[in-house]
Short mmCIF file of C-alpha atoms in Angstrom, two decimals:
data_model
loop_
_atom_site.label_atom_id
_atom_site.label_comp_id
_atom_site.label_asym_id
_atom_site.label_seq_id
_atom_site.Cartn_x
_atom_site.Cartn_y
_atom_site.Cartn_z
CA UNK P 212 26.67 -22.87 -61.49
CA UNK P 213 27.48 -22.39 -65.11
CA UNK P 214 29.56 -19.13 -65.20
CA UNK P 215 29.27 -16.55 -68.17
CA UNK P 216 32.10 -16.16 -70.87
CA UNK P 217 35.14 -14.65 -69.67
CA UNK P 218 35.76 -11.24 -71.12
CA UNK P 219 38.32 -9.83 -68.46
CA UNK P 220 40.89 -11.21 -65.99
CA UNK P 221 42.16 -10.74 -62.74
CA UNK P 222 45.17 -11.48 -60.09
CA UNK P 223 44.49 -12.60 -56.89
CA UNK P 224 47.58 -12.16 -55.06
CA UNK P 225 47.99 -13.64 -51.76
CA UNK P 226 50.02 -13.17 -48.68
CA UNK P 227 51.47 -16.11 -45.88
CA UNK P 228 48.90 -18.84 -45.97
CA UNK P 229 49.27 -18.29 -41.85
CA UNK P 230 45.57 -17.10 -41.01
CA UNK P 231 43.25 -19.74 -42.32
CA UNK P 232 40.81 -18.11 -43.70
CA UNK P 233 42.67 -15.98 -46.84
CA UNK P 234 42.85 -19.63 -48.99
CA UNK P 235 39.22 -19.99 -48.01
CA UNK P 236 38.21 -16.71 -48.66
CA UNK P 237 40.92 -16.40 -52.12
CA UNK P 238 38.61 -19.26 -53.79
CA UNK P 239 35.41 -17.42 -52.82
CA UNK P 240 36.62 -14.20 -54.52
CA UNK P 241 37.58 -16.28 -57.07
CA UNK P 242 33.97 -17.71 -57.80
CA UNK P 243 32.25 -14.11 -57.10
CA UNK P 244 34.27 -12.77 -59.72
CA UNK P 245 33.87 -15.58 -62.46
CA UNK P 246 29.97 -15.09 -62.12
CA UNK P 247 31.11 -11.49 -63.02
CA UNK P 248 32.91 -12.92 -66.30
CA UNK P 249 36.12 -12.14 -65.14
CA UNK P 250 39.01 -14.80 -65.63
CA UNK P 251 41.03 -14.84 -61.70
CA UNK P 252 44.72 -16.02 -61.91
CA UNK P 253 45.91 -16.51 -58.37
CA UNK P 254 49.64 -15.65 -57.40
CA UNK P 255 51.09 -16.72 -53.65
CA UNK P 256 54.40 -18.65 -52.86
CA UNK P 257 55.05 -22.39 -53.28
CA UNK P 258 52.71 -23.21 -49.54
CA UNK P 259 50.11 -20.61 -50.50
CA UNK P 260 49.57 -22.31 -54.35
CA UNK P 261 49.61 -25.93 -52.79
CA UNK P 262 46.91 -25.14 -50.16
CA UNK P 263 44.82 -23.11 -53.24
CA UNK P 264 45.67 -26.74 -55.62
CA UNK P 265 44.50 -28.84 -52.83
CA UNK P 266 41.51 -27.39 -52.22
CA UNK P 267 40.34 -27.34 -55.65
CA UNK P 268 42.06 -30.41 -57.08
CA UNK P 269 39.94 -29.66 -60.31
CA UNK P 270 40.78 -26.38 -60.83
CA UNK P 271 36.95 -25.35 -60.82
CA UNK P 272 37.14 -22.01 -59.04
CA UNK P 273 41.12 -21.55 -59.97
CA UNK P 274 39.67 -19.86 -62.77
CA UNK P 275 43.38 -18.96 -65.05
CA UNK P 276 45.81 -21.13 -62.67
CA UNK P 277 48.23 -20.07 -60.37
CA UNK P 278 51.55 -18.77 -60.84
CA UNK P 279 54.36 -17.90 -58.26
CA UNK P 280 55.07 -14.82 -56.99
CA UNK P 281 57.56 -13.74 -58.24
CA UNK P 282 57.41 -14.96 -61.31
CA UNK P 283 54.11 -12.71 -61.42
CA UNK P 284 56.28 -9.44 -59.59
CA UNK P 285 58.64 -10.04 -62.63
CA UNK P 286 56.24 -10.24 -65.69
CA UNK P 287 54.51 -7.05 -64.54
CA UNK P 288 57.61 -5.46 -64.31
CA UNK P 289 58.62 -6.05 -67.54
CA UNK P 290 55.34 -5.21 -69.31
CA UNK P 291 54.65 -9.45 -69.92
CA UNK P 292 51.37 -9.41 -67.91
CA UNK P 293 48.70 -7.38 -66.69
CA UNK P 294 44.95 -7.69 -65.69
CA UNK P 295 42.11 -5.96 -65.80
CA UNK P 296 41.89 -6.29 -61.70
CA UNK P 297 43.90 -6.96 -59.38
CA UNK P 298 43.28 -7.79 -56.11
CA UNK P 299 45.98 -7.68 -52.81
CA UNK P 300 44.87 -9.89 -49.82
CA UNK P 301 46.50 -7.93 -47.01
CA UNK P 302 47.26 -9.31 -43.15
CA UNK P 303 50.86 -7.51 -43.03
CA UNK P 304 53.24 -4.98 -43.23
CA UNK P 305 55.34 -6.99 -45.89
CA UNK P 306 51.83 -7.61 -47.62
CA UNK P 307 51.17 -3.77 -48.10
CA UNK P 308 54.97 -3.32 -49.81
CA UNK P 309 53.35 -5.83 -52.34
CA UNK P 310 50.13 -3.87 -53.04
CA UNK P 311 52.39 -0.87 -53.34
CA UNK P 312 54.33 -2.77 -56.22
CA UNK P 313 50.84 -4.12 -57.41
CA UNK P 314 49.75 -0.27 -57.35
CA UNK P 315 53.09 0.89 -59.46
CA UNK P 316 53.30 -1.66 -62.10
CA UNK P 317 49.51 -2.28 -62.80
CA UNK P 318 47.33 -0.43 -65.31
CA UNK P 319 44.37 -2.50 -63.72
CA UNK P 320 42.27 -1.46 -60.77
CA UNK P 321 43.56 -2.32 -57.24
CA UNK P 322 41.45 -3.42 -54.60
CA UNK P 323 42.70 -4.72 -51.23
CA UNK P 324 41.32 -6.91 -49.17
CA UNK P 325 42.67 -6.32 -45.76
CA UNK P 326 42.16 -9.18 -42.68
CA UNK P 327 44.05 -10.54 -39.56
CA UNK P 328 43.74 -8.38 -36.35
CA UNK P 329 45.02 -5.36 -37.34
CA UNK P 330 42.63 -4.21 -39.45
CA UNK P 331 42.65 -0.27 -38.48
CA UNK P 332 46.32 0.19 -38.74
CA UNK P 333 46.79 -1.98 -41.85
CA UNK P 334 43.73 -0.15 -43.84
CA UNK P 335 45.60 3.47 -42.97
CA UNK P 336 49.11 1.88 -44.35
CA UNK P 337 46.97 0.60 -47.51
CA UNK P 338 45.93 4.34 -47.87
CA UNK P 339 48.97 5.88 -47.35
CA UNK P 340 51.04 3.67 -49.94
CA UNK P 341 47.70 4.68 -52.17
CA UNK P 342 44.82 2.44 -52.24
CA UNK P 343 41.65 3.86 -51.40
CA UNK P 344 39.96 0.62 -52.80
CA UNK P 345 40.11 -1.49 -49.51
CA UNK P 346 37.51 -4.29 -48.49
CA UNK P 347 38.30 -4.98 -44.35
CA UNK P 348 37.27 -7.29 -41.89
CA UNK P 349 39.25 -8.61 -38.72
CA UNK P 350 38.93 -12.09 -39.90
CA UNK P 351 41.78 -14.96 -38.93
CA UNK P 352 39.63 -18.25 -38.58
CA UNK P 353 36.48 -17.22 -39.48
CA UNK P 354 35.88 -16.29 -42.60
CA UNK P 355 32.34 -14.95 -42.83
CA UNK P 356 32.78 -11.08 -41.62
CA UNK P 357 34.72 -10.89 -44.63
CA UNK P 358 32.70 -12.73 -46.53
CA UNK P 359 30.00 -10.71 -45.91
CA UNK P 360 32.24 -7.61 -46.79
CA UNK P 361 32.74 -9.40 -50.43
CA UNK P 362 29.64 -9.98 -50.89
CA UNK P 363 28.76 -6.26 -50.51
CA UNK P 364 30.86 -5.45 -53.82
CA UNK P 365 28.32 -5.43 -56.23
CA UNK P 366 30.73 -5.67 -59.12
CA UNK P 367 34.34 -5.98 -59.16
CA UNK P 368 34.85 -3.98 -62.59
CA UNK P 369 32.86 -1.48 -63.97
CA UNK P 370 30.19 -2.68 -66.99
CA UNK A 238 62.76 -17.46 -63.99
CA UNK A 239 63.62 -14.98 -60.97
CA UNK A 240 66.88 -14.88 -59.32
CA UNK A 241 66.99 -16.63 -55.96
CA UNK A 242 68.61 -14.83 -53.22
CA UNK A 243 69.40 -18.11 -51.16
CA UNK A 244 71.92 -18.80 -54.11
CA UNK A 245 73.83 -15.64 -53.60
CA UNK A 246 76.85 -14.29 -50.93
CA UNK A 247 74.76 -12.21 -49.00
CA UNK A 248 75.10 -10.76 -45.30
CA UNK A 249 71.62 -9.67 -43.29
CA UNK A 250 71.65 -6.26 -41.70
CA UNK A 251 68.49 -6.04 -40.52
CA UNK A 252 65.70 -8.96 -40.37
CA UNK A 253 61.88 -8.92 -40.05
CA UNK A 254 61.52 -5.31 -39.64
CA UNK A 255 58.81 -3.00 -41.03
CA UNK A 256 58.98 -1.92 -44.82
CA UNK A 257 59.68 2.04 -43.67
CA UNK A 258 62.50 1.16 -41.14
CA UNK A 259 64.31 -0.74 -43.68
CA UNK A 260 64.31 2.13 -45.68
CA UNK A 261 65.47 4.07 -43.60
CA UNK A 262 68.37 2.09 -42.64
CA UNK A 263 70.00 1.72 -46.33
CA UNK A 264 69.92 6.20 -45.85
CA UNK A 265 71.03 6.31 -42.84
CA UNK A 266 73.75 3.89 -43.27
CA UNK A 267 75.03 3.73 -46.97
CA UNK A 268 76.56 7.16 -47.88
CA UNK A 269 76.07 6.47 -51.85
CA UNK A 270 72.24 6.40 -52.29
CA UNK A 271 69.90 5.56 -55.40
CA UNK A 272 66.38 5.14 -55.61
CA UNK A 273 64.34 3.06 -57.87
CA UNK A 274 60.42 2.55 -58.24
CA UNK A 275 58.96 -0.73 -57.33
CA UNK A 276 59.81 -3.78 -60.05
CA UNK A 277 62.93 -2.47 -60.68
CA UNK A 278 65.68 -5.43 -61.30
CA UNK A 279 68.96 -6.12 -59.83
CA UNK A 280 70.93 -9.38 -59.49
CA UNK A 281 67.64 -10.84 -61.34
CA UNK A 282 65.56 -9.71 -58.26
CA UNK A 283 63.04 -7.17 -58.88
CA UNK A 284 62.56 -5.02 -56.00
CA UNK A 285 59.42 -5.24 -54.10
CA UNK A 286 57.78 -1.96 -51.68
CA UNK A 287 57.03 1.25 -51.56
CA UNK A 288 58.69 3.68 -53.38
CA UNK A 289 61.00 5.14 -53.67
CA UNK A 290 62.51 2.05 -52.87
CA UNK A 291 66.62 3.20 -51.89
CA UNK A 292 69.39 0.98 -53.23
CA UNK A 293 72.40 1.55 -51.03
CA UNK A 294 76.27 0.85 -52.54
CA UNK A 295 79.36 0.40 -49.89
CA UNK A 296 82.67 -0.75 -51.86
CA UNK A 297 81.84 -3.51 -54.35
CA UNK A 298 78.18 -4.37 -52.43
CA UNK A 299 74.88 -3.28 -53.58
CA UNK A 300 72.26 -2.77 -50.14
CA UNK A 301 68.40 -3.57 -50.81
CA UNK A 302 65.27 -4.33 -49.24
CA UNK A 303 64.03 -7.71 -49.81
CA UNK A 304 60.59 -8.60 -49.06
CA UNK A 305 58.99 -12.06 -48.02
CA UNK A 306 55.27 -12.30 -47.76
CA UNK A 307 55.95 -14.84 -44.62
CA UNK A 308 59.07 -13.45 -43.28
CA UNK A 309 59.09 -9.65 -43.76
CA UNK A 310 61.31 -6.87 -44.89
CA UNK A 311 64.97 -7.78 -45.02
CA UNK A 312 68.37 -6.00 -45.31
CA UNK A 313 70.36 -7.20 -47.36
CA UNK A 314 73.98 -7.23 -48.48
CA UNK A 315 74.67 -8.53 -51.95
CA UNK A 316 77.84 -8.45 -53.89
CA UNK A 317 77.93 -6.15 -56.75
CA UNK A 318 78.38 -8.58 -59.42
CA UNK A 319 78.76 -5.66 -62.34
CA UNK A 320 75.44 -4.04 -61.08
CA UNK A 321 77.15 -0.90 -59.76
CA UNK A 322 78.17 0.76 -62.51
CA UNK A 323 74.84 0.11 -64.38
CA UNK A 324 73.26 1.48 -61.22
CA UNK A 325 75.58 4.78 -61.25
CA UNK A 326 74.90 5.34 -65.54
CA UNK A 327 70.91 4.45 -65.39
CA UNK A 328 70.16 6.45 -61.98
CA UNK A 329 70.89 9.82 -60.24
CA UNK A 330 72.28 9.89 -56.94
CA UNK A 331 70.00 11.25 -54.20
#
């Protein structure tokens, strides 16, 4: 697939690599929204980025690279970065403290994306630290409920 | 580069608990309260949850919340290094 030019970007920030199917699932996103034209820089800890790098040894759908944590928590604090998206993958408590930071230092749109087992509890935390943008499926190994959630966002940023 | 905590003095009050409890720990527990929004830095960590996010001060120790997406919501107490008395000039006490 030849993607279009990139015009906007986006972070993908991900949580514990623990459920299997948020690296899967991060690279997806990551294609979906480079068909869109929109650049996704990915953001995890040290295991998360090596399991993202070893899946796509080529960098095809790692888009702008990966960066640490908090090294990303940091430049968005200080005004360094910021994207046009940004999107929150979400399977726990300590996950939904970072798409509260995500929500207070951003100027970009949040979305999360909220898996794991569970889903009910952890989409009514996402709206009471104030995202009402949530994609959800209870999703730990298999990726494709979610999936199929994704694929019902018909675009990621408005035209 | 970001400060890391492993390098520090610190003492754990309170490990792998949710975001809200740890919250309301540092108030409960630290009688000289500040609160800061999410991002903001101290000892080279920026803070991470939902705010307000409470720093708590006892003698020459600064009391925060640190976050680890694999771990959870810590307790932690750090050594004031010169942070208090930037903490007491930039913010108002609760």
């Amino acid at each position: 697939m030849v993607y279009p030019v990139m015009t906007r970007d986006a972070l993908i920030m991900l949580g514990c690599p623990r459920f299997p199917v948020q690296t899967s699932l991060a690279i997806y996103l990551g294609h979906r929204l480079a068909g869109e034209g929109i650049s996704p820089v990915f953001a995890g800890n040290k295991s998360t980025v090596a399991l993202l790098e070893t899946a796509d040894p080529e960098g095809w759908y790692l888009g702008g690279g990966c960066m640490d944590l908090d090294e990303v928590i940091g430049a968005l604090s200080e005004g360094r970065l910021d994207f046009d998206l940004c999107v929150v993958f979400v399977h726990s408590d300590a996950d939904t403290a970072y798409l509260a930071t995500v929500l207070a230092l951003s100027g970009g749109l949040v979305v999360a994306i909220v898996f794991g087992r569970d889903v009910e509890g952890l989409e009514e935390r996402c709206r009471e630290v104030g995202c009402d943008r949530i994609v959800a499926a209870r999703a730990v190994h298999n990726p494709l409920p979610l999936k199929e959630k994704i694929d019902g966002v018909k675009r990621w940023l408005p035209v | 580069m970001a400060a890391c905590v492993e390098e520090m003095d610190y003492e754990i009050l309170l490990s792998r608990r949710p975001i809200d409890e740890c919250s309301k720990f540092i108030q409960k527990r630290c009688r000289e309260v500040y609160f800061v929004d999410p991002g903001f830095k101290i000892l080279g960590l920026h803070l991470i949850g939902v705010p307000p996010i409470p720093i708590g001060i006892e003698d020459e120790h600064v009391v925060i919340i640190y976050v680890k997406p694999c771990h959870g919501a810590f307790v932690l107490k750090l050594p004031g290094d010169g942070e208090i008395e930037r903490i007491r000039s930039e913010l108002k006490k609760s």
